[in-house]
Tab-separated table of C-alpha atoms and ligand atoms in Angstrom:
chain	number	residue	atom	x	y	z
A	1	UNK	CA	-46.971	-55.817	-16.263
A	2	UNK	CA	-44.706	-58.841	-16.144
A	3	UNK	CA	-41.341	-59.475	-14.695
A	4	UNK	CA	-38.583	-60.004	-17.574
A	5	UNK	CA	-36.998	-63.202	-17.859
A	6	UNK	CA	-33.484	-62.735	-16.632
A	7	UNK	CA	-35.295	-61.809	-13.012
A	8	UNK	CA	-37.876	-64.287	-12.448
A	9	UNK	CA	-35.768	-65.811	-9.879
A	10	UNK	CA	-35.145	-62.880	-7.626
A	11	UNK	CA	-38.471	-61.163	-8.214
A	12	UNK	CA	-42.036	-61.639	-6.561
A	13	UNK	CA	-45.310	-60.283	-7.208
A	14	UNK	CA	-47.457	-58.817	-4.583
A	15	UNK	CA	-45.562	-59.393	-1.549
A	16	UNK	CA	-46.849	-58.631	1.640
A	17	UNK	CA	-44.353	-55.656	3.332
A	18	UNK	CA	-45.821	-55.701	6.781
A	19	UNK	CA	-43.622	-58.674	7.988
A	20	UNK	CA	-40.218	-56.997	6.521
A	21	UNK	CA	-41.019	-53.928	8.913
A	22	UNK	CA	-40.555	-53.203	12.233
A	23	UNK	CA	-44.023	-51.424	13.015
A	24	UNK	CA	-45.828	-54.685	10.892
A	25	UNK	CA	-48.094	-52.620	9.252
A	26	UNK	CA	-48.840	-51.742	5.452
A	27	UNK	CA	-50.020	-53.709	2.279
A	28	UNK	CA	-47.969	-55.240	-0.338
A	29	UNK	CA	-44.902	-54.274	-2.989
A	30	UNK	CA	-46.471	-54.725	-6.191
A	31	UNK	CA	-42.654	-56.473	-6.874
A	32	UNK	CA	-40.226	-57.338	-4.026
A	33	UNK	CA	-36.420	-57.861	-5.485
A	34	UNK	CA	-34.139	-59.478	-4.081
A	35	UNK	CA	-31.090	-59.270	-6.345
A	36	UNK	CA	-28.025	-61.597	-5.820
A	37	UNK	CA	-25.575	-59.219	-7.577
A	38	UNK	CA	-25.501	-55.274	-8.900
A	39	UNK	CA	-25.953	-56.242	-12.551
A	40	UNK	CA	-28.865	-57.372	-11.601
A	41	UNK	CA	-29.750	-54.323	-10.018
A	42	UNK	CA	-29.053	-52.180	-12.945
A	43	UNK	CA	-31.620	-54.609	-14.604
A	44	UNK	CA	-33.943	-53.939	-12.199
A	45	UNK	CA	-33.706	-50.040	-12.973
A	46	UNK	CA	-33.688	-50.853	-16.458
A	47	UNK	CA	-36.898	-52.679	-16.194
A	48	UNK	CA	-38.390	-50.073	-14.115
A	49	UNK	CA	-37.577	-47.095	-16.550
A	50	UNK	CA	-39.056	-49.128	-19.110
A	51	UNK	CA	-42.483	-49.960	-17.627
A	52	UNK	CA	-42.459	-46.847	-15.619
A	53	UNK	CA	-42.627	-48.356	-12.060
A	54	UNK	CA	-41.136	-46.547	-9.111
A	55	UNK	CA	-38.010	-48.085	-7.413
A	56	UNK	CA	-37.722	-47.893	-3.431
A	57	UNK	CA	-34.834	-49.494	-1.770
A	58	UNK	CA	-35.937	-51.344	1.774
A	59	UNK	CA	-33.444	-51.707	4.536
A	60	UNK	CA	-34.172	-53.357	7.551
A	61	UNK	CA	-37.406	-51.890	8.190
A	62	UNK	CA	-36.827	-50.176	11.169
A	63	UNK	CA	-37.865	-46.478	10.130
A	64	UNK	CA	-40.545	-47.551	7.977
A	65	UNK	CA	-44.315	-46.962	8.212
A	66	UNK	CA	-46.075	-48.514	5.024
A	67	UNK	CA	-49.999	-47.686	4.527
A	68	UNK	CA	-51.994	-50.291	3.756
A	69	UNK	CA	-52.314	-49.734	0.039
A	70	UNK	CA	-48.697	-50.872	-0.045
A	71	UNK	CA	-46.289	-50.150	-2.695
A	72	UNK	CA	-47.052	-49.831	-6.482
A	73	UNK	CA	-43.874	-50.225	-7.597
A	74	UNK	CA	-40.606	-52.265	-7.213
A	75	UNK	CA	-38.984	-52.728	-3.649
A	76	UNK	CA	-35.402	-53.836	-3.439
A	77	UNK	CA	-34.025	-55.483	-0.719
A	78	UNK	CA	-29.715	-55.798	-0.744
A	79	UNK	CA	-29.673	-58.662	1.890
A	80	UNK	CA	-27.421	-60.652	-0.495
A	81	UNK	CA	-23.915	-61.508	0.258
A	82	UNK	CA	-22.719	-59.494	-3.073
A	83	UNK	CA	-24.415	-56.083	-1.187
A	84	UNK	CA	-23.721	-57.167	2.428
A	85	UNK	CA	-20.334	-58.051	2.344
A	86	UNK	CA	-17.462	-56.272	5.327
A	87	UNK	CA	-13.855	-55.874	4.389
A	88	UNK	CA	-11.144	-54.071	6.383
A	89	UNK	CA	-8.180	-52.445	5.172
A	90	UNK	CA	-5.891	-50.749	7.481
A	91	UNK	CA	-8.358	-48.369	9.108
A	92	UNK	CA	-10.675	-48.262	6.199
A	93	UNK	CA	-13.827	-50.774	6.632
A	94	UNK	CA	-15.819	-51.097	3.981
A	95	UNK	CA	-19.299	-52.357	4.419
A	96	UNK	CA	-22.275	-53.339	1.648
A	97	UNK	CA	-25.566	-51.693	1.812
A	98	UNK	CA	-27.399	-54.253	2.973
A	99	UNK	CA	-25.182	-55.492	6.093
A	100	UNK	CA	-27.083	-54.899	9.417
A	101	UNK	CA	-25.332	-51.812	11.064
A	102	UNK	CA	-24.628	-54.096	14.128
A	103	UNK	CA	-22.761	-56.427	12.152
A	104	UNK	CA	-20.708	-53.248	10.823
A	105	UNK	CA	-19.935	-52.062	14.561
A	106	UNK	CA	-19.002	-55.605	16.003
A	107	UNK	CA	-16.730	-55.582	12.944
A	108	UNK	CA	-15.006	-52.516	13.964
A	109	UNK	CA	-14.509	-53.629	17.132
A	110	UNK	CA	-13.364	-56.788	16.969
A	111	UNK	CA	-10.985	-55.061	14.923
A	112	UNK	CA	-9.667	-52.703	17.280
A	113	UNK	CA	-11.300	-49.874	14.904
A	114	UNK	CA	-13.215	-46.942	16.937
A	115	UNK	CA	-15.802	-44.645	15.449
A	116	UNK	CA	-19.035	-46.703	15.130
A	117	UNK	CA	-19.093	-47.944	18.673
A	118	UNK	CA	-21.646	-45.505	19.654
A	119	UNK	CA	-24.184	-46.840	17.263
A	120	UNK	CA	-24.505	-50.224	18.892
A	121	UNK	CA	-28.026	-51.579	19.171
A	122	UNK	CA	-29.597	-49.052	16.420
A	123	UNK	CA	-31.450	-51.743	14.517
A	124	UNK	CA	-31.528	-51.531	10.232
A	125	UNK	CA	-28.717	-51.918	7.981
A	126	UNK	CA	-25.952	-49.817	7.008
A	127	UNK	CA	-27.384	-48.191	3.758
A	128	UNK	CA	-30.556	-47.046	6.041
A	129	UNK	CA	-28.078	-45.824	8.725
A	130	UNK	CA	-26.068	-44.062	6.028
A	131	UNK	CA	-29.137	-42.320	4.034
A	132	UNK	CA	-30.976	-41.237	7.545
A	133	UNK	CA	-27.713	-39.985	8.964
A	134	UNK	CA	-28.283	-42.123	12.219
A	135	UNK	CA	-26.834	-40.815	15.344
A	136	UNK	CA	-26.476	-41.669	18.676
A	137	UNK	CA	-24.907	-39.664	22.275
A	138	UNK	CA	-24.707	-36.712	19.693
A	139	UNK	CA	-22.325	-38.186	17.302
A	140	UNK	CA	-23.799	-39.326	13.430
A	141	UNK	CA	-22.715	-41.943	11.299
A	142	UNK	CA	-21.873	-39.428	8.478
A	143	UNK	CA	-18.906	-38.141	10.633
A	144	UNK	CA	-17.077	-41.504	9.629
A	145	UNK	CA	-18.140	-42.000	6.083
A	146	UNK	CA	-15.222	-41.673	3.738
A	147	UNK	CA	-17.299	-42.141	0.629
A	148	UNK	CA	-20.486	-43.729	-0.509
A	149	UNK	CA	-20.870	-45.839	-3.727
A	150	UNK	CA	-24.233	-45.407	-4.998
A	151	UNK	CA	-26.326	-46.611	-8.230
A	152	UNK	CA	-28.026	-43.780	-10.094
A	153	UNK	CA	-31.552	-44.758	-11.447
A	154	UNK	CA	-29.977	-44.474	-14.766
A	155	UNK	CA	-27.490	-47.440	-13.962
A	156	UNK	CA	-24.390	-45.955	-13.296
A	157	UNK	CA	-22.698	-46.361	-10.373
A	158	UNK	CA	-20.405	-43.541	-9.091
A	159	UNK	CA	-18.680	-42.842	-5.442
A	160	UNK	CA	-19.840	-40.024	-3.337
A	161	UNK	CA	-17.648	-38.122	-1.119
A	162	UNK	CA	-18.261	-37.323	2.421
A	163	UNK	CA	-18.861	-33.453	1.541
A	164	UNK	CA	-21.090	-34.535	-1.433
A	165	UNK	CA	-23.347	-36.983	0.749
A	166	UNK	CA	-24.269	-33.805	2.773
A	167	UNK	CA	-24.842	-35.298	5.878
A	168	UNK	CA	-26.785	-32.801	8.365
A	169	UNK	CA	-28.896	-33.480	11.518
A	170	UNK	CA	-30.347	-37.116	10.495
A	171	UNK	CA	-30.139	-36.456	6.996
A	172	UNK	CA	-28.421	-36.673	3.886
A	173	UNK	CA	-28.256	-35.975	0.558
A	174	UNK	CA	-28.181	-39.434	-0.625
A	175	UNK	CA	-32.403	-39.750	-0.828
A	176	UNK	CA	-33.450	-41.142	-4.041
A	177	UNK	CA	-30.387	-43.045	-4.960
A	178	UNK	CA	-29.052	-46.612	-3.720
A	179	UNK	CA	-26.413	-46.746	-1.949
A	180	UNK	CA	-24.091	-49.972	-2.686
A	181	UNK	CA	-21.827	-49.699	0.072
A	182	UNK	CA	-19.953	-47.472	2.398
A	183	UNK	CA	-16.394	-46.848	3.459
A	184	UNK	CA	-15.834	-45.942	6.707
A	185	UNK	CA	-12.891	-44.317	7.949
A	186	UNK	CA	-11.825	-45.348	11.647
A	187	UNK	CA	-9.155	-44.679	14.381
A	188	UNK	CA	-7.248	-47.405	15.576
A	189	UNK	CA	-7.799	-48.111	19.351
A	190	UNK	CA	-7.518	-50.485	22.223
A	191	UNK	CA	-9.622	-53.396	21.284
A	192	UNK	CA	-10.640	-54.073	25.088
A	193	UNK	CA	-11.121	-50.886	26.009
A	194	UNK	CA	-13.379	-50.165	22.623
A	195	UNK	CA	-15.222	-53.659	23.362
A	196	UNK	CA	-15.979	-52.416	27.007
A	197	UNK	CA	-17.309	-49.253	25.859
A	198	UNK	CA	-19.814	-51.015	23.535
A	199	UNK	CA	-20.795	-53.379	25.944
A	200	UNK	CA	-21.927	-50.436	27.976
A	201	UNK	CA	-23.636	-48.590	25.731
A	202	UNK	CA	-25.371	-51.607	24.717
A	203	UNK	CA	-26.710	-52.488	28.106
A	204	UNK	CA	-28.117	-48.796	28.604
A	205	UNK	CA	-30.024	-48.979	24.997
A	206	UNK	CA	-31.341	-51.847	25.830
A	207	UNK	CA	-32.796	-50.643	29.375
A	208	UNK	CA	-34.240	-47.988	27.355
A	209	UNK	CA	-36.312	-49.635	25.082
A	210	UNK	CA	-40.087	-49.918	25.877
A	211	UNK	CA	-40.455	-53.444	27.655
A	212	UNK	CA	-42.849	-56.277	26.130
A	213	UNK	CA	-43.093	-54.513	22.604
A	214	UNK	CA	-41.647	-55.431	19.443
A	215	UNK	CA	-43.515	-53.703	16.745
A	216	UNK	CA	-41.959	-49.792	17.741
A	217	UNK	CA	-40.736	-46.942	15.800
A	218	UNK	CA	-38.978	-43.654	16.634
A	219	UNK	CA	-41.305	-41.158	14.807
A	220	UNK	CA	-39.264	-38.278	15.587
A	221	UNK	CA	-35.992	-36.538	15.374
A	222	UNK	CA	-34.685	-35.207	18.591
A	223	UNK	CA	-34.830	-31.422	18.167
A	224	UNK	CA	-31.505	-29.423	18.571
A	225	UNK	CA	-30.969	-29.035	22.553
A	226	UNK	CA	-33.504	-31.269	23.727
A	227	UNK	CA	-34.404	-34.990	23.577
A	228	UNK	CA	-37.520	-35.413	22.377
A	229	UNK	CA	-38.743	-37.961	25.276
A	230	UNK	CA	-38.401	-35.324	27.699
A	231	UNK	CA	-40.366	-32.837	25.075
A	232	UNK	CA	-43.406	-35.150	24.741
A	233	UNK	CA	-43.279	-35.976	28.599
A	234	UNK	CA	-43.178	-32.430	29.699
A	235	UNK	CA	-46.148	-31.647	27.383
A	236	UNK	CA	-47.896	-34.467	29.115
A	237	UNK	CA	-48.298	-36.920	25.979
A	238	UNK	CA	-46.739	-39.798	27.647
A	239	UNK	CA	-48.683	-42.816	27.036
A	240	UNK	CA	-51.450	-41.320	24.463
A	241	UNK	CA	-52.983	-43.619	22.591
A	242	UNK	CA	-55.031	-43.436	19.181
A	243	UNK	CA	-56.915	-46.527	18.701
A	244	UNK	CA	-54.280	-49.485	18.427
A	245	UNK	CA	-51.554	-46.880	18.585
A	246	UNK	CA	-49.671	-45.504	21.697
A	247	UNK	CA	-46.541	-43.557	22.843
A	248	UNK	CA	-44.865	-45.636	25.128
A	249	UNK	CA	-45.234	-44.279	29.045
A	250	UNK	CA	-41.518	-44.433	30.017
A	251	UNK	CA	-40.132	-43.508	27.051
A	252	UNK	CA	-42.319	-41.709	24.750
A	253	UNK	CA	-39.907	-41.475	21.722
A	254	UNK	CA	-41.361	-44.819	21.021
A	255	UNK	CA	-44.353	-45.292	18.823
A	256	UNK	CA	-45.837	-48.901	19.834
A	257	UNK	CA	-48.553	-50.857	17.231
A	258	UNK	CA	-50.848	-52.579	18.691
A	259	UNK	CA	-52.716	-55.578	17.772
A	260	UNK	CA	-55.281	-54.031	14.525
A	261	UNK	CA	-52.968	-51.150	14.482
A	262	UNK	CA	-53.247	-48.855	11.198
A	263	UNK	CA	-51.292	-46.612	9.383
A	264	UNK	CA	-53.781	-44.201	9.830
A	265	UNK	CA	-53.598	-44.561	13.430
A	266	UNK	CA	-49.999	-43.782	13.657
A	267	UNK	CA	-50.210	-40.602	11.152
A	268	UNK	CA	-52.893	-39.346	13.361
A	269	UNK	CA	-50.960	-39.948	16.295
A	270	UNK	CA	-48.099	-38.246	15.187
A	271	UNK	CA	-50.172	-35.270	13.906
A	272	UNK	CA	-51.487	-34.713	17.364
A	273	UNK	CA	-48.037	-34.981	19.088
A	274	UNK	CA	-46.691	-32.283	16.746
A	275	UNK	CA	-49.339	-30.038	17.202
A	276	UNK	CA	-49.749	-30.241	21.089
A	277	UNK	CA	-45.519	-29.739	21.050
A	278	UNK	CA	-45.822	-27.173	18.933
A	279	UNK	CA	-48.734	-25.234	20.389
A	280	UNK	CA	-47.045	-25.676	23.871
A	281	UNK	CA	-43.233	-25.305	22.912
A	282	UNK	CA	-43.177	-23.880	19.800
A	283	UNK	CA	-40.894	-26.344	18.328
A	284	UNK	CA	-42.265	-28.095	15.232
A	285	UNK	CA	-41.084	-31.478	15.357
A	286	UNK	CA	-39.379	-33.137	12.272
A	287	UNK	CA	-40.565	-36.784	11.136
A	288	UNK	CA	-37.765	-39.587	11.432
A	289	UNK	CA	-40.075	-41.958	10.022
A	290	UNK	CA	-40.464	-42.520	6.264
A	291	UNK	CA	-43.488	-42.920	4.930
A	292	UNK	CA	-44.614	-45.107	1.789
B	1	LIG	C1	-35.837	-49.552	18.448
B	1	LIG	C2	-35.417	-48.358	17.461
B	1	LIG	C3	-34.576	-47.917	18.127
B	1	LIG	C4	-33.907	-46.640	17.337
B	1	LIG	N1	-32.774	-45.753	17.653
B	1	LIG	C5	-32.376	-45.001	16.866
B	1	LIG	C6	-31.197	-44.309	17.025
B	1	LIG	O1	-30.890	-44.408	18.262
B	1	LIG	N2	-30.600	-43.256	16.109
B	1	LIG	C7	-31.124	-43.387	15.211
B	1	LIG	O2	-30.744	-42.355	14.285
B	1	LIG	N3	-32.321	-44.036	14.562
B	1	LIG	C8	-32.666	-44.818	15.875
B	1	LIG	N4	-34.016	-45.636	14.763
B	1	LIG	C9	-34.513	-45.307	13.907
B	1	LIG	C10	-33.866	-46.582	12.831
B	1	LIG	O3	-33.404	-47.755	13.317
B	1	LIG	C11	-32.933	-45.712	11.878
B	1	LIG	O4	-33.522	-44.970	11.220
B	1	LIG	C12	-31.825	-46.879	10.924
B	1	LIG	O5	-30.656	-46.376	10.615
B	1	LIG	C13	-32.834	-47.130	9.648
B	1	LIG	O6	-32.156	-48.212	9.025
B	1	LIG	P1	-33.042	-49.266	8.207
B	1	LIG	O7	-32.207	-50.310	7.353
B	1	LIG	O8	-34.053	-50.153	8.897
B	1	LIG	O9	-34.413	-48.306	6.762
B	1	LIG	P2	-35.357	-48.601	6.617
B	1	LIG	O10	-36.458	-48.318	7.665
B	1	LIG	O11	-35.626	-49.953	5.905
B	1	LIG	O12	-35.659	-47.434	5.574
B	1	LIG	C14	-35.282	-46.113	5.992
B	1	LIG	C15	-35.270	-45.367	4.686
B	1	LIG	O13	-33.918	-45.441	4.344
B	1	LIG	C16	-34.051	-45.880	2.599
B	1	LIG	N5	-33.008	-46.703	2.559
B	1	LIG	C17	-32.475	-47.774	3.158
B	1	LIG	N6	-31.567	-48.393	2.856
B	1	LIG	C18	-30.961	-47.825	1.669
B	1	LIG	C19	-29.991	-47.807	0.268
B	1	LIG	N7	-29.155	-48.928	0.689
B	1	LIG	N8	-30.066	-47.294	-0.393
B	1	LIG	C20	-31.052	-45.875	-0.401
B	1	LIG	N9	-31.987	-45.890	0.616
B	1	LIG	C21	-32.298	-46.667	1.711
B	1	LIG	C22	-35.334	-46.439	2.539
B	1	LIG	O14	-36.006	-46.055	1.158
B	1	LIG	C23	-36.027	-45.700	3.273
B	1	LIG	O15	-36.472	-44.320	3.179
B	1	LIG	C24	-34.467	-46.716	15.882
B	1	LIG	C25	-35.427	-47.781	15.714
B	1	LIG	C26	-36.156	-48.489	16.285
B	1	LIG	C27	-37.233	-48.987	15.889
């Protein structure tokens, strides 16, 4: 299978995915594409359709577990300027899907626009956050989305309203589409107060991260009512280990990949926790992490 001539400069073959994801685990993508304009993204989908290849969008890789077999298709990164810009008009903030969520939060706060500041410190891109309806402190990102522009696999671009995007607890109906950009409808607020609030939240979030570990993930969604961290602590699973993968002792909502960790070890640990929590509490934990 060959890369079409017009895409040769933005596609690489057999590209390792492990360095691109927070857990640092996983094999290569058959192709990794970094389109610099939306037209090229359309060409990628056309190539995929013609050659029967699957396409997946990679955001910041903070919510992904990639198996050692890698992904036998095209992985697309949208970090180029054409798909990661930020623009403000009145109380509307338009952000490209490949922009870092932290950049969107800082831009909004610095412009006196409230509604995103509680998401400060959540890693990843705006696209990843919107598709997974990222949340913090009980408020999700979907609540301030006005509309989302998506590319359908047939290459057509359309605008999806907040209602059509189907946001619910850590979910949206946008899976399987490529999110191109997002319009947030925010509220005019006092910049100084917003900045103070963001700084406070940032400090609190950082102090709740596992110390000395970079290869981490949040495997489970908080079930309604109780933080998953407390549930895991209460059933005595904080710090448990499966091979080279463990849950953090102090903050057991975080999974840690130690040196030589494998995707199978991650999946075994996740299954053990789900089984024990279900057995002891009757709560069926839902997975946050996406598995490729
Ligand atoms: C330390 C740490 C703290 C975290 N804290 C929180 C938290 O407080 N709240 C929370 O909700 N989450 C949290 N997470 C999880 C994670 O950061 C979020 O889910 C984040 O929004 C994922 O974004 P990403 O760009 O990294 O997505 P990725 O991990 O790259 O991808 C996740 C999924 O989104 C899809 N996707 C990404 N971009 C697009 C796009 N443009 N179009 C279509 N699909 C796309 C991917 O295909 C994949 O299926 C945390 C993770 C870590 C490691």
